[in-house]
Amino acid sequence: MRSGGNGRAGDREAGSGEADGRRDGAGAAAREGAPGGSAGAEVSAATLPCARLTARQAIAAVADTYSEAAVPDGRGTAPWAPLTPDGPLGWRGYDDARARARERTGEDESVVTALATIGGRETVVLSFEFRYLGGSLGERTGDRLEAAYTHAREHGLPVVSLIATGGSRMQEGMRALTQLQRVARQSALNRAAGLPQLAVLRDPTTGGGWATLGAAADVILALPGAQVGFAGSRVRPPDADPAAYTAEGQLATGHIDAVVPPDQLRATLQRWLQLLGVPRVLGTGAMEPAPPPAALGPPELPETGWGAVVRARASGRPRAEAYLHAYFDDREEISGDRCGGVDPGIRCGFGRRQGRTIAFAAQCGTATRPAGFRTAARLVRLADRLGIPVLTLVDTPGAANDAAAERAGAGAAIADTFAALATTRVPVTSLLIGEGGSGGALALAAPDRLWATPDSYFSVIAPELAAAILKRDETQVHETADQLRIRPQDLLDLGVIRAIVPPA
């Protein structure tokens, strides 16, 4: 329904989308969405990533079993619902539009809430029915969402949102838009309670549904080709790049964690719930830290400082992937800093080791970019909130220092990583597995809980740069490396590390 049109014309427009079964309501989403950033989405049948499921089909596709949750009657927060014709604005034809949506879908609102088991884990599931007025959020939608979040909080359950929405419902005006504040508050309360929230972005996920249920989740998964963005297709600038509004575009710019094919979604959710659906433990005293991994390289210690540098820079040295593979039985990764950046030189996520969940942030031997530091800080804070110990693997020649890194806020990103590790309540274990280049490496090293492998070094500055600053010639680089005392055994003598880990 377009803003400003009369009710009867709006009914005809909405009806054209509702009647087109091939589009499953795509037209209705564009027409029934909210103005501005919360407007709906329009996707042609040719570009749909997969068959668009109903709300209940979407739940059945990921759940072992489920039962529909109790539904509020709408009188507490929406007294107009059973009494006032055509909603709080008296929008002509709104009751008729809802009646048609109810007849077509069998649902009386745009969201179905359920209690489900996924991979044996009891979960609260929120699933949107896109064919009901484009999955738009109204006051009664807000009632259901608030009740579901409250149930999850009272019973200590994770929340999984299966989102397909065009935004807020224009026919309810500002009363609909303020539901975003209700949803945001409920999400924040569950976050404070240490309960994980996972989102699955179906097609489309736009407007307030993306900005609250989607973007606020701890782990964000999306179906291939799904339209994802705050702005729906009808309210974007005409020259906007359409790729930016796709699941793949959001992944490339660090706003979601993974694009998951439909046939892999159920197993992926099961793994995530196994990893994150653990009892929360407050404080570090009662929580056992993650053990440091065993060294994967040769056990011999370097004889000289420069020898340590050469070994750490060797192309064949074991890197983060080898350590993560040897340490964890299974793992899933998060991606991106939620600020527009992704650093492929850092791996962050959660893994299972001997039946226990451990979070990890691992540098991969490249210069760490601001997005990498922000992603690591996000990982540490999420682990802290969920009560999960952290393992960091330190391996970088240093923080990226090019102009692009400065423009992206390298200093602030490093500072934020320092702060995350300094203030976390869960124990952090750090292992230096290669190069330890100055503050860019130290930012991921736990204070007082750092180990090192025999083929590593840690330095206040690279020996070459130290020699340059001191105006020494190239022949003095080796001597400078010795003076810096950067070998693992030097670090142990200086009290920088706890121990040098042996091979398994």
mmCIF file with all atom_site columns, N, CA, C and O in Angstrom, residues 326-369:
data_model
loop_
_atom_site.group_PDB
_atom_site.id
_atom_site.type_symbol
_atom_site.label_atom_id
_atom_site.label_alt_id
_atom_site.label_comp_id
_atom_site.label_asym_id
_atom_site.label_entity_id
_atom_site.label_seq_id
_atom_site.pdbx_PDB_ins_code
_atom_site.Cartn_x
_atom_site.Cartn_y
_atom_site.Cartn_z
_atom_site.occupancy
_atom_site.B_iso_or_equiv
_atom_site.pdbx_formal_charge
_atom_site.auth_seq_id
_atom_site.auth_comp_id
_atom_site.auth_asym_id
_atom_site.auth_atom_id
_atom_site.pdbx_PDB_model_num
ATOM 1   N N  . ALA A 1 326 ? 43.790 -28.780 14.863 1.00 0.00 ? 326 ALA A N  1
ATOM 2   C CA . ALA A 1 326 ? 44.297 -29.751 15.836 1.00 0.00 ? 326 ALA A CA 1
ATOM 3   C C  . ALA A 1 326 ? 43.629 -29.600 17.198 1.00 0.00 ? 326 ALA A C  1
ATOM 4   O O  . ALA A 1 326 ? 43.494 -30.582 17.938 1.00 0.00 ? 326 ALA A O  1
ATOM 5   N N  . TYR A 1 327 ? 43.190 -28.409 17.521 1.00 0.00 ? 327 TYR A N  1
ATOM 6   C CA . TYR A 1 327 ? 42.692 -28.118 18.875 1.00 0.00 ? 327 TYR A CA 1
ATOM 7   C C  . TYR A 1 327 ? 41.215 -28.463 19.032 1.00 0.00 ? 327 TYR A C  1
ATOM 8   O O  . TYR A 1 327 ? 40.802 -28.990 20.069 1.00 0.00 ? 327 TYR A O  1
ATOM 9   N N  . PHE A 1 328 ? 40.403 -28.170 18.012 1.00 0.00 ? 328 PHE A N  1
ATOM 10  C CA . PHE A 1 328 ? 38.952 -28.306 18.147 1.00 0.00 ? 328 PHE A CA 1
ATOM 11  C C  . PHE A 1 328 ? 38.432 -29.552 17.441 1.00 0.00 ? 328 PHE A C  1
ATOM 12  O O  . PHE A 1 328 ? 38.932 -29.947 16.384 1.00 0.00 ? 328 PHE A O  1
ATOM 13  N N  . ASP A 1 329 ? 37.393 -30.140 18.025 1.00 0.00 ? 329 ASP A N  1
ATOM 14  C CA . ASP A 1 329 ? 36.687 -31.242 17.382 1.00 0.00 ? 329 ASP A CA 1
ATOM 15  C C  . ASP A 1 329 ? 35.737 -30.734 16.302 1.00 0.00 ? 329 ASP A C  1
ATOM 16  O O  . ASP A 1 329 ? 35.487 -31.405 15.297 1.00 0.00 ? 329 ASP A O  1
ATOM 17  N N  . ASP A 1 330 ? 35.169 -29.554 16.527 1.00 0.00 ? 330 ASP A N  1
ATOM 18  C CA . ASP A 1 330 ? 34.218 -28.947 15.600 1.00 0.00 ? 330 ASP A CA 1
ATOM 19  C C  . ASP A 1 330 ? 34.203 -27.457 15.897 1.00 0.00 ? 330 ASP A C  1
ATOM 20  O O  . ASP A 1 330 ? 34.435 -27.046 17.039 1.00 0.00 ? 330 ASP A O  1
ATOM 21  N N  . ARG A 1 331 ? 33.921 -26.641 14.904 1.00 0.00 ? 331 ARG A N  1
ATOM 22  C CA . ARG A 1 331 ? 33.889 -25.205 15.156 1.00 0.00 ? 331 ARG A CA 1
ATOM 23  C C  . ARG A 1 331 ? 33.045 -24.495 14.115 1.00 0.00 ? 331 ARG A C  1
ATOM 24  O O  . ARG A 1 331 ? 32.834 -25.001 13.016 1.00 0.00 ? 331 ARG A O  1
ATOM 25  N N  . GLU A 1 332 ? 32.559 -23.330 14.470 1.00 0.00 ? 332 GLU A N  1
ATOM 26  C CA . GLU A 1 332 ? 31.840 -22.438 13.567 1.00 0.00 ? 332 GLU A CA 1
ATOM 27  C C  . GLU A 1 332 ? 32.434 -21.041 13.739 1.00 0.00 ? 332 GLU A C  1
ATOM 28  O O  . GLU A 1 332 ? 32.863 -20.669 14.831 1.00 0.00 ? 332 GLU A O  1
ATOM 29  N N  . GLU A 1 333 ? 32.424 -20.261 12.659 1.00 0.00 ? 333 GLU A N  1
ATOM 30  C CA . GLU A 1 333 ? 33.076 -18.961 12.703 1.00 0.00 ? 333 GLU A CA 1
ATOM 31  C C  . GLU A 1 333 ? 32.083 -17.826 12.494 1.00 0.00 ? 333 GLU A C  1
ATOM 32  O O  . GLU A 1 333 ? 31.073 -17.979 11.807 1.00 0.00 ? 333 GLU A O  1
ATOM 33  N N  . ILE A 1 334 ? 32.393 -16.701 13.124 1.00 0.00 ? 334 ILE A N  1
ATOM 34  C CA . ILE A 1 334 ? 31.692 -15.458 12.846 1.00 0.00 ? 334 ILE A CA 1
ATOM 35  C C  . ILE A 1 334 ? 32.529 -14.675 11.846 1.00 0.00 ? 334 ILE A C  1
ATOM 36  O O  . ILE A 1 334 ? 33.696 -14.982 11.613 1.00 0.00 ? 334 ILE A O  1
ATOM 37  N N  . SER A 1 335 ? 31.941 -13.654 11.245 1.00 0.00 ? 335 SER A N  1
ATOM 38  C CA . SER A 1 335 ? 32.662 -12.898 10.232 1.00 0.00 ? 335 SER A CA 1
ATOM 39  C C  . SER A 1 335 ? 32.269 -11.437 10.298 1.00 0.00 ? 335 SER A C  1
ATOM 40  O O  . SER A 1 335 ? 31.089 -11.109 10.437 1.00 0.00 ? 335 SER A O  1
ATOM 41  N N  . GLY A 1 336 ? 33.261 -10.563 10.203 1.00 0.00 ? 336 GLY A N  1
ATOM 42  C CA . GLY A 1 336 ? 32.983 -9.148  10.042 1.00 0.00 ? 336 GLY A CA 1
ATOM 43  C C  . GLY A 1 336 ? 32.887 -8.374  11.336 1.00 0.00 ? 336 GLY A C  1
ATOM 44  O O  . GLY A 1 336 ? 32.659 -8.919  12.415 1.00 0.00 ? 336 GLY A O  1
ATOM 45  N N  . ASP A 1 337 ? 33.066 -7.053  11.189 1.00 0.00 ? 337 ASP A N  1
ATOM 46  C CA . ASP A 1 337 ? 33.111 -6.184  12.368 1.00 0.00 ? 337 ASP A CA 1
ATOM 47  C C  . ASP A 1 337 ? 31.812 -5.433  12.609 1.00 0.00 ? 337 ASP A C  1
ATOM 48  O O  . ASP A 1 337 ? 31.712 -4.652  13.540 1.00 0.00 ? 337 ASP A O  1
ATOM 49  N N  . ARG A 1 338 ? 30.799 -5.668  11.748 1.00 0.00 ? 338 ARG A N  1
ATOM 50  C CA . ARG A 1 338 ? 29.504 -4.993  11.828 1.00 0.00 ? 338 ARG A CA 1
ATOM 51  C C  . ARG A 1 338 ? 29.625 -3.491  11.573 1.00 0.00 ? 338 ARG A C  1
ATOM 52  O O  . ARG A 1 338 ? 28.700 -2.738  11.857 1.00 0.00 ? 338 ARG A O  1
ATOM 53  N N  . CYS A 1 339 ? 30.767 -3.066  11.054 1.00 0.00 ? 339 CYS A N  1
ATOM 54  C CA . CYS A 1 339 ? 30.980 -1.653  10.746 1.00 0.00 ? 339 CYS A CA 1
ATOM 55  C C  . CYS A 1 339 ? 31.380 -1.460  9.285  1.00 0.00 ? 339 CYS A C  1
ATOM 56  O O  . CYS A 1 339 ? 31.888 -0.400  8.921  1.00 0.00 ? 339 CYS A O  1
ATOM 57  N N  . GLY A 1 340 ? 31.205 -2.489  8.470  1.00 0.00 ? 340 GLY A N  1
ATOM 58  C CA . GLY A 1 340 ? 31.529 -2.377  7.059  1.00 0.00 ? 340 GLY A CA 1
ATOM 59  C C  . GLY A 1 340 ? 32.820 -3.032  6.648  1.00 0.00 ? 340 GLY A C  1
ATOM 60  O O  . GLY A 1 340 ? 33.265 -2.865  5.513  1.00 0.00 ? 340 GLY A O  1
ATOM 61  N N  . GLY A 1 341 ? 33.458 -3.796  7.557  1.00 0.00 ? 341 GLY A N  1
ATOM 62  C CA . GLY A 1 341 ? 34.744 -4.366  7.214  1.00 0.00 ? 341 GLY A CA 1
ATOM 63  C C  . GLY A 1 341 ? 34.899 -5.837  7.548  1.00 0.00 ? 341 GLY A C  1
ATOM 64  O O  . GLY A 1 341 ? 34.296 -6.341  8.498  1.00 0.00 ? 341 GLY A O  1
ATOM 65  N N  . VAL A 1 342 ? 35.728 -6.515  6.767  1.00 0.00 ? 342 VAL A N  1
ATOM 66  C CA . VAL A 1 342 ? 36.102 -7.907  6.989  1.00 0.00 ? 342 VAL A CA 1
ATOM 67  C C  . VAL A 1 342 ? 37.615 -8.008  6.821  1.00 0.00 ? 342 VAL A C  1
ATOM 68  O O  . VAL A 1 342 ? 38.181 -7.429  5.891  1.00 0.00 ? 342 VAL A O  1
ATOM 69  N N  . ASP A 1 343 ? 38.268 -8.723  7.724  1.00 0.00 ? 343 ASP A N  1
ATOM 70  C CA . ASP A 1 343 ? 39.700 -8.967  7.621  1.00 0.00 ? 343 ASP A CA 1
ATOM 71  C C  . ASP A 1 343 ? 39.923 -10.461 7.497  1.00 0.00 ? 343 ASP A C  1
ATOM 72  O O  . ASP A 1 343 ? 39.757 -11.205 8.469  1.00 0.00 ? 343 ASP A O  1
ATOM 73  N N  . PRO A 1 344 ? 40.297 -10.948 6.298  1.00 0.00 ? 344 PRO A N  1
ATOM 74  C CA . PRO A 1 344 ? 40.527 -12.389 6.149  1.00 0.00 ? 344 PRO A CA 1
ATOM 75  C C  . PRO A 1 344 ? 41.734 -12.880 6.924  1.00 0.00 ? 344 PRO A C  1
ATOM 76  O O  . PRO A 1 344 ? 41.937 -14.094 7.042  1.00 0.00 ? 344 PRO A O  1
ATOM 77  N N  . GLY A 1 345 ? 42.516 -11.969 7.487  1.00 0.00 ? 345 GLY A N  1
ATOM 78  C CA . GLY A 1 345 ? 43.692 -12.356 8.253  1.00 0.00 ? 345 GLY A CA 1
ATOM 79  C C  . GLY A 1 345 ? 43.414 -12.643 9.704  1.00 0.00 ? 345 GLY A C  1
ATOM 80  O O  . GLY A 1 345 ? 44.365 -12.764 10.502 1.00 0.00 ? 345 GLY A O  1
ATOM 81  N N  . ILE A 1 346 ? 42.154 -12.758 10.077 1.00 0.00 ? 346 ILE A N  1
ATOM 82  C CA . ILE A 1 346 ? 41.825 -13.137 11.448 1.00 0.00 ? 346 ILE A CA 1
ATOM 83  C C  . ILE A 1 346 ? 40.626 -14.073 11.421 1.00 0.00 ? 346 ILE A C  1
ATOM 84  O O  . ILE A 1 346 ? 39.695 -13.888 10.630 1.00 0.00 ? 346 ILE A O  1
ATOM 85  N N  . ARG A 1 347 ? 40.684 -15.118 12.230 1.00 0.00 ? 347 ARG A N  1
ATOM 86  C CA . ARG A 1 347 ? 39.613 -16.113 12.313 1.00 0.00 ? 347 ARG A CA 1
ATOM 87  C C  . ARG A 1 347 ? 39.013 -16.042 13.710 1.00 0.00 ? 347 ARG A C  1
ATOM 88  O O  . ARG A 1 347 ? 39.732 -16.144 14.711 1.00 0.00 ? 347 ARG A O  1
ATOM 89  N N  . CYS A 1 348 ? 37.706 -15.880 13.780 1.00 0.00 ? 348 CYS A N  1
ATOM 90  C CA . CYS A 1 348 ? 37.019 -15.784 15.070 1.00 0.00 ? 348 CYS A CA 1
ATOM 91  C C  . CYS A 1 348 ? 35.813 -16.704 15.067 1.00 0.00 ? 348 CYS A C  1
ATOM 92  O O  . CYS A 1 348 ? 35.140 -16.862 14.043 1.00 0.00 ? 348 CYS A O  1
ATOM 93  N N  . GLY A 1 349 ? 35.518 -17.302 16.219 1.00 0.00 ? 349 GLY A N  1
ATOM 94  C CA . GLY A 1 349 ? 34.352 -18.160 16.314 1.00 0.00 ? 349 GLY A CA 1
ATOM 95  C C  . GLY A 1 349 ? 34.323 -18.941 17.598 1.00 0.00 ? 349 GLY A C  1
ATOM 96  O O  . GLY A 1 349 ? 34.942 -18.547 18.601 1.00 0.00 ? 349 GLY A O  1
ATOM 97  N N  . PHE A 1 350 ? 33.600 -20.062 17.566 1.00 0.00 ? 350 PHE A N  1
ATOM 98  C CA . PHE A 1 350 ? 33.433 -20.917 18.736 1.00 0.00 ? 350 PHE A CA 1
ATOM 99  C C  . PHE A 1 350 ? 33.668 -22.368 18.312 1.00 0.00 ? 350 PHE A C  1
ATOM 100 O O  . PHE A 1 350 ? 33.265 -22.778 17.227 1.00 0.00 ? 350 PHE A O  1
ATOM 101 N N  . GLY A 1 351 ? 34.328 -23.117 19.166 1.00 0.00 ? 351 GLY A N  1
ATOM 102 C CA . GLY A 1 351 ? 34.602 -24.507 18.852 1.00 0.00 ? 351 GLY A CA 1
ATOM 103 C C  . GLY A 1 351 ? 34.335 -25.418 20.034 1.00 0.00 ? 351 GLY A C  1
ATOM 104 O O  . GLY A 1 351 ? 34.235 -24.960 21.180 1.00 0.00 ? 351 GLY A O  1
ATOM 105 N N  . ARG A 1 352 ? 34.225 -26.710 19.740 1.00 0.00 ? 352 ARG A N  1
ATOM 106 C CA . ARG A 1 352 ? 34.051 -27.726 20.789 1.00 0.00 ? 352 ARG A CA 1
ATOM 107 C C  . ARG A 1 352 ? 35.359 -28.479 20.962 1.00 0.00 ? 352 ARG A C  1
ATOM 108 O O  . ARG A 1 352 ? 35.965 -28.931 19.991 1.00 0.00 ? 352 ARG A O  1
ATOM 109 N N  . ARG A 1 353 ? 35.780 -28.589 22.202 1.00 0.00 ? 353 ARG A N  1
ATOM 110 C CA . ARG A 1 353 ? 36.977 -29.347 22.538 1.00 0.00 ? 353 ARG A CA 1
ATOM 111 C C  . ARG A 1 353 ? 36.648 -30.242 23.725 1.00 0.00 ? 353 ARG A C  1
ATOM 112 O O  . ARG A 1 353 ? 36.337 -29.749 24.817 1.00 0.00 ? 353 ARG A O  1
ATOM 113 N N  . GLN A 1 354 ? 36.654 -31.546 23.495 1.00 0.00 ? 354 GLN A N  1
ATOM 114 C CA . GLN A 1 354 ? 36.356 -32.510 24.553 1.00 0.00 ? 354 GLN A CA 1
ATOM 115 C C  . GLN A 1 354 ? 35.032 -32.173 25.241 1.00 0.00 ? 354 GLN A C  1
ATOM 116 O O  . GLN A 1 354 ? 34.928 -32.181 26.466 1.00 0.00 ? 354 GLN A O  1
ATOM 117 N N  . GLY A 1 355 ? 34.020 -31.870 24.432 1.00 0.00 ? 355 GLY A N  1
ATOM 118 C CA . GLY A 1 355 ? 32.679 -31.617 24.942 1.00 0.00 ? 355 GLY A CA 1
ATOM 119 C C  . GLY A 1 355 ? 32.455 -30.244 25.528 1.00 0.00 ? 355 GLY A C  1
ATOM 120 O O  . GLY A 1 355 ? 31.391 -29.976 26.086 1.00 0.00 ? 355 GLY A O  1
ATOM 121 N N  . ARG A 1 356 ? 33.413 -29.357 25.380 1.00 0.00 ? 356 ARG A N  1
ATOM 122 C CA . ARG A 1 356 ? 33.343 -28.029 25.997 1.00 0.00 ? 356 ARG A CA 1
ATOM 123 C C  . ARG A 1 356 ? 33.462 -26.958 24.929 1.00 0.00 ? 356 ARG A C  1
ATOM 124 O O  . ARG A 1 356 ? 34.241 -27.095 23.982 1.00 0.00 ? 356 ARG A O  1
ATOM 125 N N  . THR A 1 357 ? 32.701 -25.877 25.061 1.00 0.00 ? 357 THR A N  1
ATOM 126 C CA . THR A 1 357 ? 32.765 -24.782 24.101 1.00 0.00 ? 357 THR A CA 1
ATOM 127 C C  . THR A 1 357 ? 33.833 -23.777 24.509 1.00 0.00 ? 357 THR A C  1
ATOM 128 O O  . THR A 1 357 ? 33.903 -23.361 25.666 1.00 0.00 ? 357 THR A O  1
ATOM 129 N N  . ILE A 1 358 ? 34.658 -23.400 23.548 1.00 0.00 ? 358 ILE A N  1
ATOM 130 C CA . ILE A 1 358 ? 35.697 -22.395 23.750 1.00 0.00 ? 358 ILE A CA 1
ATOM 131 C C  . ILE A 1 358 ? 35.633 -21.429 22.573 1.00 0.00 ? 358 ILE A C  1
ATOM 132 O O  . ILE A 1 358 ? 35.539 -21.844 21.415 1.00 0.00 ? 358 ILE A O  1
ATOM 133 N N  . ALA A 1 359 ? 35.657 -20.139 22.864 1.00 0.00 ? 359 ALA A N  1
ATOM 134 C CA . ALA A 1 359 ? 35.701 -19.123 21.810 1.00 0.00 ? 359 ALA A CA 1
ATOM 135 C C  . ALA A 1 359 ? 37.142 -18.922 21.361 1.00 0.00 ? 359 ALA A C  1
ATOM 136 O O  . ALA A 1 359 ? 38.072 -19.128 22.141 1.00 0.00 ? 359 ALA A O  1
ATOM 137 N N  . PHE A 1 360 ? 37.325 -18.504 20.115 1.00 0.00 ? 360 PHE A N  1
ATOM 138 C CA . PHE A 1 360 ? 38.686 -18.284 19.640 1.00 0.00 ? 360 PHE A CA 1
ATOM 139 C C  . PHE A 1 360 ? 38.762 -17.058 18.740 1.00 0.00 ? 360 PHE A C  1
ATOM 140 O O  . PHE A 1 360 ? 37.814 -16.715 18.025 1.00 0.00 ? 360 PHE A O  1
ATOM 141 N N  . ALA A 1 361 ? 39.910 -16.382 18.817 1.00 0.00 ? 361 ALA A N  1
ATOM 142 C CA . ALA A 1 361 ? 40.262 -15.302 17.907 1.00 0.00 ? 361 ALA A CA 1
ATOM 143 C C  . ALA A 1 361 ? 41.707 -15.553 17.506 1.00 0.00 ? 361 ALA A C  1
ATOM 144 O O  . ALA A 1 361 ? 42.594 -15.570 18.357 1.00 0.00 ? 361 ALA A O  1
ATOM 145 N N  . ALA A 1 362 ? 41.952 -15.775 16.227 1.00 0.00 ? 362 ALA A N  1
ATOM 146 C CA . ALA A 1 362 ? 43.261 -16.238 15.774 1.00 0.00 ? 362 ALA A CA 1
ATOM 147 C C  . ALA A 1 362 ? 43.783 -15.379 14.631 1.00 0.00 ? 362 ALA A C  1
ATOM 148 O O  . ALA A 1 362 ? 43.146 -15.283 13.573 1.00 0.00 ? 362 ALA A O  1
ATOM 149 N N  . GLN A 1 363 ? 44.918 -14.750 14.840 1.00 0.00 ? 363 GLN A N  1
ATOM 150 C CA . GLN A 1 363 ? 45.591 -14.039 13.764 1.00 0.00 ? 363 GLN A CA 1
ATOM 151 C C  . GLN A 1 363 ? 46.267 -15.056 12.831 1.00 0.00 ? 363 GLN A C  1
ATOM 152 O O  . GLN A 1 363 ? 46.773 -16.080 13.286 1.00 0.00 ? 363 GLN A O  1
ATOM 153 N N  . CYS A 1 364 ? 46.289 -14.747 11.540 1.00 0.00 ? 364 CYS A N  1
ATOM 154 C CA . CYS A 1 364 ? 46.744 -15.718 10.538 1.00 0.00 ? 364 CYS A CA 1
ATOM 155 C C  . CYS A 1 364 ? 48.097 -15.381 9.931  1.00 0.00 ? 364 CYS A C  1
ATOM 156 O O  . CYS A 1 364 ? 48.465 -15.914 8.888  1.00 0.00 ? 364 CYS A O  1
ATOM 157 N N  . GLY A 1 365 ? 48.866 -14.488 10.559 1.00 0.00 ? 365 GLY A N  1
ATOM 158 C CA . GLY A 1 365 ? 50.207 -14.200 10.085 1.00 0.00 ? 365 GLY A CA 1
ATOM 159 C C  . GLY A 1 365 ? 50.327 -12.992 9.201  1.00 0.00 ? 365 GLY A C  1
ATOM 160 O O  . GLY A 1 365 ? 51.429 -12.644 8.786  1.00 0.00 ? 365 GLY A O  1
ATOM 161 N N  . THR A 1 366 ? 49.218 -12.326 8.907  1.00 0.00 ? 366 THR A N  1
ATOM 162 C CA . THR A 1 366 ? 49.246 -11.106 8.106  1.00 0.00 ? 366 THR A CA 1
ATOM 163 C C  . THR A 1 366 ? 49.096 -9.894  9.022  1.00 0.00 ? 366 THR A C  1
ATOM 164 O O  . THR A 1 366 ? 48.751 -10.030 10.197 1.00 0.00 ? 366 THR A O  1
ATOM 165 N N  . ALA A 1 367 ? 49.350 -8.723  8.471  1.00 0.00 ? 367 ALA A N  1
ATOM 166 C CA . ALA A 1 367 ? 49.130 -7.492  9.238  1.00 0.00 ? 367 ALA A CA 1
ATOM 167 C C  . ALA A 1 367 ? 47.640 -7.358  9.531  1.00 0.00 ? 367 ALA A C  1
ATOM 168 O O  . ALA A 1 367 ? 46.807 -7.401  8.620  1.00 0.00 ? 367 ALA A O  1
ATOM 169 N N  . THR A 1 368 ? 47.288 -7.228  10.793 1.00 0.00 ? 368 THR A N  1
ATOM 170 C CA . THR A 1 368 ? 45.878 -7.190  11.188 1.00 0.00 ? 368 THR A CA 1
ATOM 171 C C  . THR A 1 368 ? 45.277 -5.824  10.902 1.00 0.00 ? 368 THR A C  1
ATOM 172 O O  . THR A 1 368 ? 45.821 -4.791  11.299 1.00 0.00 ? 368 THR A O  1
ATOM 173 N N  . ARG A 1 369 ? 44.147 -5.817  10.230 1.00 0.00 ? 369 ARG A N  1
ATOM 174 C CA . ARG A 1 369 ? 43.484 -4.588  9.831  1.00 0.00 ? 369 ARG A CA 1
ATOM 175 C C  . ARG A 1 369 ? 42.463 -4.165  10.894 1.00 0.00 ? 369 ARG A C  1
ATOM 176 O O  . ARG A 1 369 ? 42.093 -4.966  11.760 1.00 0.00 ? 369 ARG A O  1
#
